[in-house]
Amino acid sequence: MRDLPQDLSVERVEEAEGTVSVRFAPDGHVATFRRDWLVEQAGRPEHDGRSERGKRRWQAADLAGCMPVEDWAQYVQEPAVRLRTLELVELLGFAILRRTPAVEGTVLDIAGTLGYVRETNYGRLFDVRAEVNPNNLAYTGLAIAPHTDNPYRDPVPTLQLLHCLSNAVDGGDSGLVDGFAAAALLREEDVEAFGVLARTPVLFAWSDAYAALRAERTIIGLDALGRIREVRLNHRSMETVRLSPRDAADFYTAYRRFSEIVSRAELQLTFRLDPGDCVIFDNVRLLHSRTAFSEGASGGRHLQGCYADMDGLESTVAVLRRMA
Ligand code: FE2
């Protein structure tokens, strides 16, 4: 950029057969562009689709009768179905694949169809089932409130897959909330509280005998133009905020308001994962939850999950669009 003259300007533009020539001052440099290339540049999307601008926000009722569900066999065989499914993950934040093999490790194969597995201290995949000595609430039968995973990680995994191997328990239903819709409601109802959550850095941390992770981020993350781009919500891994008494009061008031919006019944999409179902969701937009469960006489509840990233999924979508 420093190679260019400071007083650079366009001196003359000439159109010829399919080309546009631009003569620049002060050095008289002439650049010739293909007209169709210039038109193509003008028509390119001006954003990457990750902020709220590229999303369709939803509440539970909006998805009644139109859940983003696809059949695994069709997804594998037909690029058009694969494209449609992954576009729904971009647009709505999630999609569900039904009738995948209810076999251990399948979640990694599914992740491989849309991007790359993100290995973490939990491994390439993690088992979600009731354990005797759990190091995480996920590994109990207790209810889990809507949250995003791993906000203590930088970079945070932007995509999560949960694959059901068995679910023969009473309870254990899955829930999703559109965190962008919840944040937008907060902005509508209490713009001050929205601002507090968008500008107050929060330290998220997690550790066990083998790992010690921490990342400082805001609960609502905005892009450079102030649009909602990320949501992090996980009270189990949030450290106590260290703020002045006044700022702390404002922060906790805003945090409570946001948590109340997230908990509203109309925002909760509840569904049951059956063996072979796999839910794929945007982990910096959607909040996931589950109801409590108790082991039934007929068997337990066992999910396998893994992390991946939205950039890989978006790349897969772009390549599938080229083929369409
Ligand atoms: Fe989780």
XYZ file of C-alpha atoms and ligand atoms in Angstrom:
325
model
C 0.000 0.000 0.000
C 2.878 2.400 0.722
C 4.100 1.893 -2.869
C 1.089 3.811 -4.184
C 1.197 7.600 -4.582
C -0.757 9.388 -1.848
C -2.675 11.566 -4.310
C -3.770 8.624 -6.446
C -6.816 9.307 -8.595
C -8.607 8.054 -11.691
C -7.792 10.250 -14.670
C -9.713 8.565 -17.473
C -11.922 5.531 -18.021
C -12.341 3.967 -21.456
C -14.573 1.095 -22.420
C -13.648 -1.124 -25.324
C -14.892 -4.535 -26.472
C -15.522 -6.348 -23.163
C -12.871 -4.391 -21.256
C -12.600 -1.288 -19.130
C -9.304 0.629 -19.093
C -8.530 2.967 -16.249
C -5.754 5.532 -16.449
C -4.510 6.608 -13.039
C -2.885 9.919 -12.066
C -0.308 11.053 -11.199
C 1.863 8.321 -12.747
C -0.239 7.554 -15.851
C -0.483 3.853 -15.055
C -3.162 2.115 -17.139
C -4.995 -0.942 -15.816
C -7.312 -2.948 -18.024
C -10.071 -5.047 -16.499
C -12.427 -7.559 -18.061
C -15.913 -6.068 -17.874
C -17.507 -9.316 -16.709
C -14.902 -9.590 -13.914
C -15.803 -6.095 -12.683
C -19.522 -6.989 -12.730
C -18.756 -10.172 -10.817
C -16.835 -8.202 -8.167
C -19.705 -5.742 -7.791
C -22.143 -8.623 -7.194
C -20.076 -10.441 -4.591
C -21.568 -10.632 -1.080
C -20.036 -7.930 1.066
C -20.014 -9.969 4.262
C -18.932 -13.455 5.244
C -22.374 -14.577 6.417
C -21.284 -15.157 10.000
C -22.953 -12.193 11.675
C -26.697 -11.881 12.282
C -26.960 -10.300 8.835
C -26.416 -13.668 7.161
C -28.773 -15.616 9.451
C -32.454 -16.343 9.787
C -33.309 -15.870 13.450
C -35.944 -18.189 14.874
C -38.109 -19.040 17.830
C -39.412 -22.570 18.424
C -42.807 -21.983 16.723
C -41.072 -20.826 13.532
C -39.737 -24.353 13.025
C -42.985 -26.232 13.683
C -43.460 -28.578 10.742
C -40.265 -27.405 9.060
C -37.439 -28.768 11.182
C -34.143 -28.914 9.260
C -34.006 -32.714 9.106
C -32.407 -34.811 6.375
C -31.897 -38.500 5.792
C -28.309 -39.697 6.093
C -28.383 -41.968 3.023
C -29.636 -39.135 0.818
C -27.163 -36.734 2.389
C -24.297 -39.046 1.482
C -25.516 -39.893 -2.028
C -26.804 -36.550 -3.243
C -24.630 -33.433 -3.241
C -27.788 -31.296 -3.513
C -29.083 -32.711 -0.210
C -25.677 -32.218 1.407
C -25.644 -28.614 0.206
C -29.177 -27.989 1.481
C -28.379 -29.470 4.887
C -25.199 -27.474 5.391
C -26.835 -24.266 4.163
C -29.430 -24.790 6.893
C -26.641 -25.028 9.484
C -25.404 -21.646 8.207
C -28.861 -20.079 8.084
C -30.646 -21.526 11.138
C -27.597 -22.628 13.110
C -28.374 -26.349 13.004
C -29.571 -29.389 11.099
C -30.371 -32.960 12.112
C -29.342 -36.047 10.182
C -31.566 -39.070 10.748
C -30.820 -42.761 10.248
C -27.038 -42.509 10.440
C -25.404 -45.732 11.663
C -25.888 -45.938 15.453
C -22.315 -47.128 15.762
C -19.538 -45.709 17.917
C -17.205 -43.359 16.059
C -19.763 -42.461 13.371
C -19.783 -38.843 14.587
C -16.235 -38.481 13.244
C -17.323 -39.764 9.826
C -20.189 -37.273 9.804
C -17.835 -34.418 10.744
C -15.566 -35.504 7.889
C -18.375 -34.863 5.376
C -18.563 -31.185 6.272
C -15.137 -30.133 7.460
C -12.468 -31.169 9.942
C -12.676 -32.572 13.443
C -11.260 -30.253 16.117
C -9.365 -32.391 18.604
C -9.343 -31.045 22.161
C -8.348 -32.221 25.635
C -11.604 -34.231 25.544
C -10.174 -36.185 22.607
C -11.213 -36.368 18.961
C -14.629 -37.332 20.217
C -16.238 -37.367 23.640
C -18.814 -39.684 25.165
C -21.830 -38.083 26.797
C -23.332 -40.527 29.276
C -23.792 -40.822 33.015
C -20.467 -41.664 34.638
C -19.536 -42.671 38.177
C -16.998 -39.874 38.781
C -17.957 -37.159 36.305
C -15.550 -34.234 35.677
C -18.248 -32.431 33.751
C -21.996 -31.920 34.171
C -22.438 -33.506 30.744
C -21.437 -36.858 32.232
C -24.279 -36.962 34.764
C -28.039 -37.449 34.432
C -28.756 -33.900 35.615
C -30.547 -31.281 33.559
C -28.286 -28.864 31.704
C -29.474 -25.303 31.039
C -28.959 -23.743 27.589
C -25.296 -22.992 27.067
C -22.522 -22.833 24.505
C -19.598 -25.216 24.828
C -15.997 -24.421 25.618
C -16.119 -20.612 25.909
C -12.843 -21.032 27.829
C -11.092 -22.052 24.621
C -9.442 -19.669 22.143
C -10.267 -20.224 19.399
C -13.588 -21.621 20.534
C -14.902 -24.564 18.490
C -17.519 -22.987 16.257
C -19.337 -26.199 15.374
C -20.483 -29.152 17.439
C -21.943 -32.510 16.495
C -23.880 -34.749 18.877
C -24.655 -38.254 17.682
C -27.109 -40.485 19.512
C -26.177 -44.122 20.045
C -28.896 -44.933 22.589
C -31.553 -42.988 24.451
C -33.712 -45.471 26.347
C -34.194 -43.280 29.405
C -36.967 -41.290 30.989
C -36.180 -37.669 30.088
C -32.946 -36.732 28.354
C -34.662 -34.615 25.693
C -32.527 -32.164 23.755
C -33.061 -28.437 23.506
C -31.763 -25.647 21.291
C -32.158 -21.886 21.575
C -31.169 -19.385 18.903
C -28.696 -17.237 20.821
C -28.767 -14.555 18.094
C -32.571 -14.313 18.429
C -32.187 -14.053 22.217
C -29.489 -11.356 21.904
C -31.612 -9.435 19.393
C -34.549 -9.539 21.840
C -32.296 -8.165 24.568
C -31.264 -5.357 22.210
C -34.933 -4.563 21.503
C -36.042 -4.716 25.114
C -33.037 -3.293 26.952
C -30.388 -1.791 24.733
C -28.321 -0.740 27.766
C -28.094 -4.337 29.001
C -27.197 -5.470 25.485
C -24.366 -2.912 25.429
C -23.077 -4.079 28.810
C -22.844 -7.703 27.642
C -21.264 -6.657 24.353
C -18.458 -4.660 25.993
C -17.720 -6.357 29.331
C -14.934 -8.924 29.027
C -15.631 -12.079 30.986
C -13.051 -14.665 31.924
C -14.112 -18.219 31.142
C -11.996 -21.026 32.581
C -11.985 -24.781 32.965
C -9.499 -27.188 34.444
C -9.024 -30.734 35.606
C -5.922 -32.775 36.427
C -4.704 -32.600 32.814
C -5.860 -29.277 31.421
C -6.128 -25.620 32.437
C -7.927 -23.451 29.887
C -8.947 -19.809 29.951
C -10.200 -17.204 27.515
C -11.491 -13.686 28.027
C -14.410 -12.716 25.830
C -17.697 -10.862 25.946
C -20.970 -12.787 26.291
C -22.297 -11.099 23.156
C -19.641 -10.624 20.490
C -20.174 -7.962 17.797
C -18.466 -7.434 14.476
C -16.824 -4.124 13.525
C -20.214 -2.741 12.446
C -21.937 -3.663 15.717
C -23.811 -6.701 14.388
C -24.193 -9.778 16.587
C -21.560 -12.283 15.531
C -21.017 -14.604 18.502
C -22.725 -15.594 21.712
C -21.034 -17.286 24.668
C -23.106 -18.370 27.610
C -21.981 -20.922 30.156
C -22.337 -20.052 33.808
C -20.457 -23.201 34.833
C -17.232 -21.982 33.289
C -17.588 -18.241 33.910
C -15.241 -16.784 36.517
C -16.432 -14.109 38.933
C -16.222 -10.757 37.172
C -13.921 -8.204 38.775
C -15.556 -4.861 38.211
C -16.317 -1.730 40.207
C -19.407 -2.210 42.400
C -21.485 -0.163 39.985
C -20.258 -1.930 36.853
C -20.663 -5.303 38.574
C -24.287 -4.462 39.409
C -24.932 -3.405 35.796
C -23.232 -6.512 34.486
C -25.166 -8.959 36.663
C -28.453 -7.181 35.905
C -27.750 -7.485 32.178
C -26.585 -11.082 32.542
C -29.776 -11.972 34.405
C -31.947 -10.284 31.756
C -30.219 -12.201 28.992
C -30.477 -15.486 30.919
C -34.198 -14.851 31.445
C -34.733 -14.276 27.727
C -32.777 -17.434 26.877
C -35.027 -19.387 29.291
C -38.312 -18.231 27.754
C -40.466 -21.163 26.733
C -41.119 -19.749 23.259
C -37.416 -19.746 22.481
C -36.819 -23.363 23.532
C -36.883 -25.844 20.704
C -37.221 -29.272 22.309
C -36.838 -32.569 20.516
C -35.742 -36.081 21.173
C -32.649 -37.655 19.692
C -33.171 -41.289 18.773
C -30.386 -43.751 18.015
C -28.835 -42.798 14.677
C -29.785 -39.108 14.925
C -27.020 -36.532 14.747
C -27.505 -32.846 15.430
C -24.973 -30.451 13.892
C -24.985 -26.946 15.342
C -23.225 -23.600 15.369
C -21.609 -23.395 18.806
C -21.115 -19.618 18.746
C -24.773 -18.995 17.979
C -27.029 -21.738 19.315
C -27.324 -22.689 22.964
C -27.940 -26.345 23.687
C -29.515 -28.018 26.684
C -30.980 -31.286 27.851
C -33.582 -32.303 30.371
C -32.697 -34.515 33.345
C -32.881 -38.255 32.829
C -32.902 -41.395 34.872
C -31.650 -44.693 33.553
C -34.610 -46.802 32.493
C -34.875 -50.568 32.818
C -34.400 -50.929 29.060
C -31.060 -49.151 28.749
C -29.183 -45.889 29.121
C -28.420 -42.732 27.209
C -25.236 -42.513 25.225
C -24.266 -39.753 22.830
C -20.937 -39.188 21.158
C -19.910 -35.668 20.269
C -17.110 -33.888 18.523
C -16.154 -30.356 17.625
C -15.427 -28.913 14.208
C -15.452 -25.437 12.711
C -17.762 -23.272 10.655
C -15.008 -22.252 8.232
C -14.668 -25.865 7.073
C -18.437 -26.177 6.687
C -18.629 -22.895 4.765
C -15.856 -24.039 2.465
C -17.739 -27.292 1.815
C -20.902 -25.292 1.029
C -18.995 -23.052 -1.404
C -17.483 -26.024 -3.226
C -20.851 -27.829 -3.388
C -22.412 -24.649 -4.839
C -19.756 -24.625 -7.560
C -20.816 -28.153 -8.517
C -24.564 -27.412 -8.389
Fe -22.599 -28.789 26.102
